């Protein structure tokens, strides 16, 4: 295969990845708005705003890294929303102990029962941090 054909194939692959990431970003926006915050109608409106945004369409059309930054950052925001909504649910359950509800689980509870650490939302913290690192590595000012 000639070098020119390889360049064209690589360019189209990059464009297809951008289209896929842009589409997944729309689904993540729907998830943030619909299931975590305000309801399915608001989720559809938010997803429609992103889907028909001229900047989103332009960035999905070209082979740039902006779409990857947008996807990873939006997915990290989803995990941040999950952390906050879990904290609010804990606040409602605990009543008077509300300020401690949003703190990271302490070290002593992890030593006593390591599996409870994972169940208490540690994965949300870890995945959110990893996704911010992905966004930063895609473009240095994305994180």
mmCIF file of C-alpha atoms in Angstrom:
data_model
loop_
_atom_site.group_PDB
_atom_site.id
_atom_site.type_symbol
_atom_site.label_atom_id
_atom_site.label_comp_id
_atom_site.label_asym_id
_atom_site.label_seq_id
_atom_site.Cartn_x
_atom_site.Cartn_y
_atom_site.Cartn_z
ATOM 1 C CA UNK A 1 0.000 0.000 0.000
ATOM 2 C CA UNK A 2 1.334 3.431 -0.838
ATOM 3 C CA UNK A 3 2.081 6.075 1.745
ATOM 4 C CA UNK A 4 -0.653 8.333 0.379
ATOM 5 C CA UNK A 5 -3.292 5.624 0.783
ATOM 6 C CA UNK A 6 -2.107 4.959 4.350
ATOM 7 C CA UNK A 7 -2.418 8.663 5.179
ATOM 8 C CA UNK A 8 -5.947 8.765 3.801
ATOM 9 C CA UNK A 9 -6.912 5.626 5.738
ATOM 10 C CA UNK A 10 -5.458 7.070 8.953
ATOM 11 C CA UNK A 11 -7.282 10.361 8.384
ATOM 12 C CA UNK A 12 -10.611 8.582 7.946
ATOM 13 C CA UNK A 13 -9.967 6.462 11.022
ATOM 14 C CA UNK A 14 -9.317 9.616 13.059
ATOM 15 C CA UNK A 15 -12.523 11.169 11.755
ATOM 16 C CA UNK A 16 -14.541 8.049 12.615
ATOM 17 C CA UNK A 17 -13.115 8.040 16.142
ATOM 18 C CA UNK A 18 -14.116 11.708 16.502
ATOM 19 C CA UNK A 19 -17.655 10.968 15.331
ATOM 20 C CA UNK A 20 -17.925 8.064 17.786
ATOM 21 C CA UNK A 21 -16.608 10.146 20.705
ATOM 22 C CA UNK A 22 -18.925 13.030 19.823
ATOM 23 C CA UNK A 23 -21.915 10.688 19.742
ATOM 24 C CA UNK A 24 -20.915 9.151 23.067
ATOM 25 C CA UNK A 25 -20.601 12.653 24.540
ATOM 26 C CA UNK A 26 -24.234 13.282 23.636
ATOM 27 C CA UNK A 27 -25.223 10.114 25.490
ATOM 28 C CA UNK A 28 -23.167 11.125 28.530
ATOM 29 C CA UNK A 29 -24.817 14.565 28.581
ATOM 30 C CA UNK A 30 -28.205 12.860 28.508
ATOM 31 C CA UNK A 31 -27.152 10.605 31.387
ATOM 32 C CA UNK A 32 -25.940 13.536 33.482
ATOM 33 C CA UNK A 33 -29.102 15.566 33.014
ATOM 34 C CA UNK A 34 -31.695 12.799 32.900
ATOM 35 C CA UNK A 35 -30.750 10.240 35.481
ATOM 36 C CA UNK A 36 -28.676 12.257 37.896
ATOM 37 C CA UNK A 37 -30.200 15.707 38.068
ATOM 38 C CA UNK A 38 -33.425 16.820 36.467
ATOM 39 C CA UNK A 39 -35.311 14.117 34.576
ATOM 40 C CA UNK A 40 -35.574 12.609 31.097
ATOM 41 C CA UNK A 41 -37.126 15.642 29.421
ATOM 42 C CA UNK A 42 -34.283 17.868 30.537
ATOM 43 C CA UNK A 43 -31.820 15.178 29.465
ATOM 44 C CA UNK A 44 -33.274 15.123 25.960
ATOM 45 C CA UNK A 45 -33.141 18.909 25.722
ATOM 46 C CA UNK A 46 -29.517 18.991 26.901
ATOM 47 C CA UNK A 47 -28.553 16.220 24.482
ATOM 48 C CA UNK A 48 -30.321 18.025 21.631
ATOM 49 C CA UNK A 49 -28.478 21.258 22.413
ATOM 50 C CA UNK A 50 -25.169 19.431 22.185
ATOM 51 C CA UNK A 51 -26.164 17.377 19.133
ATOM 52 C CA UNK A 52 -27.136 20.467 17.137
ATOM 53 C CA UNK A 53 -24.373 22.708 18.421
ATOM 54 C CA UNK A 54 -22.395 24.071 15.458
ATOM 55 C CA UNK A 55 -19.104 23.774 17.342
ATOM 56 C CA UNK A 56 -19.744 20.137 18.248
ATOM 57 C CA UNK A 57 -20.645 19.306 14.662
ATOM 58 C CA UNK A 58 -17.530 21.056 13.344
ATOM 59 C CA UNK A 59 -15.209 19.372 15.833
ATOM 60 C CA UNK A 60 -16.695 15.943 15.049
ATOM 61 C CA UNK A 61 -16.211 16.585 11.335
ATOM 62 C CA UNK A 62 -12.482 17.284 11.466
ATOM 63 C CA UNK A 63 -9.708 15.080 12.808
ATOM 64 C CA UNK A 64 -8.825 17.139 15.888
ATOM 65 C CA UNK A 65 -8.315 16.252 19.532
ATOM 66 C CA UNK A 66 -11.038 18.583 20.852
ATOM 67 C CA UNK A 67 -13.695 15.887 20.673
ATOM 68 C CA UNK A 68 -11.652 13.528 22.853
ATOM 69 C CA UNK A 69 -11.109 16.294 25.426
ATOM 70 C CA UNK A 70 -14.832 17.041 25.478
ATOM 71 C CA UNK A 71 -15.737 13.358 25.874
ATOM 72 C CA UNK A 72 -13.298 12.586 28.681
ATOM 73 C CA UNK A 73 -14.085 15.794 30.555
ATOM 74 C CA UNK A 74 -17.839 15.223 30.275
ATOM 75 C CA UNK A 75 -17.455 11.647 31.457
ATOM 76 C CA UNK A 76 -15.422 12.876 34.443
ATOM 77 C CA UNK A 77 -18.235 15.319 35.220
ATOM 78 C CA UNK A 78 -20.652 12.372 35.180
ATOM 79 C CA UNK A 79 -18.587 10.679 37.876
ATOM 80 C CA UNK A 80 -18.458 13.936 39.858
ATOM 81 C CA UNK A 81 -22.249 14.153 39.682
ATOM 82 C CA UNK A 82 -22.492 10.538 40.853
ATOM 83 C CA UNK A 83 -20.244 11.366 43.816
ATOM 84 C CA UNK A 84 -22.372 14.384 44.731
ATOM 85 C CA UNK A 85 -25.713 12.611 44.380
ATOM 86 C CA UNK A 86 -24.445 9.694 46.483
ATOM 87 C CA UNK A 87 -23.307 12.224 49.092
ATOM 88 C CA UNK A 88 -26.704 13.927 49.096
ATOM 89 C CA UNK A 89 -28.448 10.576 49.555
ATOM 90 C CA UNK A 90 -26.132 9.832 52.463
ATOM 91 C CA UNK A 91 -26.882 13.244 53.956
ATOM 92 C CA UNK A 92 -30.603 12.501 53.860
ATOM 93 C CA UNK A 93 -30.062 9.118 55.504
ATOM 94 C CA UNK A 94 -27.777 10.366 58.277
ATOM 95 C CA UNK A 95 -29.652 13.514 59.198
ATOM 96 C CA UNK A 96 -27.445 15.317 61.730
ATOM 97 C CA UNK A 97 -24.172 13.942 60.336
ATOM 98 C CA UNK A 98 -24.541 15.769 57.032
ATOM 99 C CA UNK A 99 -21.128 17.480 56.848
ATOM 100 C CA UNK A 100 -19.266 14.146 57.056
ATOM 101 C CA UNK A 101 -21.353 12.694 54.247
ATOM 102 C CA UNK A 102 -19.358 14.260 51.424
ATOM 103 C CA UNK A 103 -15.903 13.393 52.743
ATOM 104 C CA UNK A 104 -13.735 10.654 51.301
ATOM 105 C CA UNK A 105 -14.009 7.438 53.328
ATOM 106 C CA UNK A 106 -11.378 7.428 56.061
ATOM 107 C CA UNK A 107 -8.411 5.121 56.230
ATOM 108 C CA UNK A 108 -9.536 3.202 59.303
ATOM 109 C CA UNK A 109 -12.756 2.003 57.659
ATOM 110 C CA UNK A 110 -10.746 0.817 54.640
ATOM 111 C CA UNK A 111 -8.403 -1.153 56.881
ATOM 112 C CA UNK A 112 -11.288 -2.814 58.725
ATOM 113 C CA UNK A 113 -13.353 -3.653 55.661
ATOM 114 C CA UNK A 114 -11.620 -3.123 52.293
ATOM 115 C CA UNK A 115 -14.653 -4.177 50.253
ATOM 116 C CA UNK A 116 -16.815 -1.432 51.771
ATOM 117 C CA UNK A 117 -14.325 1.108 50.436
ATOM 118 C CA UNK A 118 -15.050 0.011 46.889
ATOM 119 C CA UNK A 119 -18.803 -0.011 47.481
ATOM 120 C CA UNK A 120 -18.776 3.500 48.966
ATOM 121 C CA UNK A 121 -17.932 5.179 45.672
ATOM 122 C CA UNK A 122 -14.164 4.875 45.498
ATOM 123 C CA UNK A 123 -14.475 3.740 41.897
ATOM 124 C CA UNK A 124 -16.218 7.021 41.078
ATOM 125 C CA UNK A 125 -13.270 8.949 42.487
ATOM 126 C CA UNK A 126 -10.703 6.771 40.729
ATOM 127 C CA UNK A 127 -12.416 6.761 37.348
ATOM 128 C CA UNK A 128 -13.081 10.498 37.525
ATOM 129 C CA UNK A 129 -9.389 11.131 38.160
ATOM 130 C CA UNK A 130 -8.290 8.783 35.388
ATOM 131 C CA UNK A 131 -10.676 10.441 32.935
ATOM 132 C CA UNK A 132 -9.353 13.893 33.804
ATOM 133 C CA UNK A 133 -5.855 12.525 33.159
ATOM 134 C CA UNK A 134 -7.046 11.252 29.754
ATOM 135 C CA UNK A 135 -8.516 14.672 28.957
ATOM 136 C CA UNK A 136 -5.275 16.356 29.978
ATOM 137 C CA UNK A 137 -3.211 13.952 27.879
ATOM 138 C CA UNK A 138 -5.438 14.554 24.839
ATOM 139 C CA UNK A 139 -4.861 18.294 25.064
ATOM 140 C CA UNK A 140 -2.809 19.950 27.763
ATOM 141 C CA UNK A 141 -5.481 22.429 28.863
ATOM 142 C CA UNK A 142 -8.288 19.846 28.895
ATOM 143 C CA UNK A 143 -7.757 18.776 32.495
#
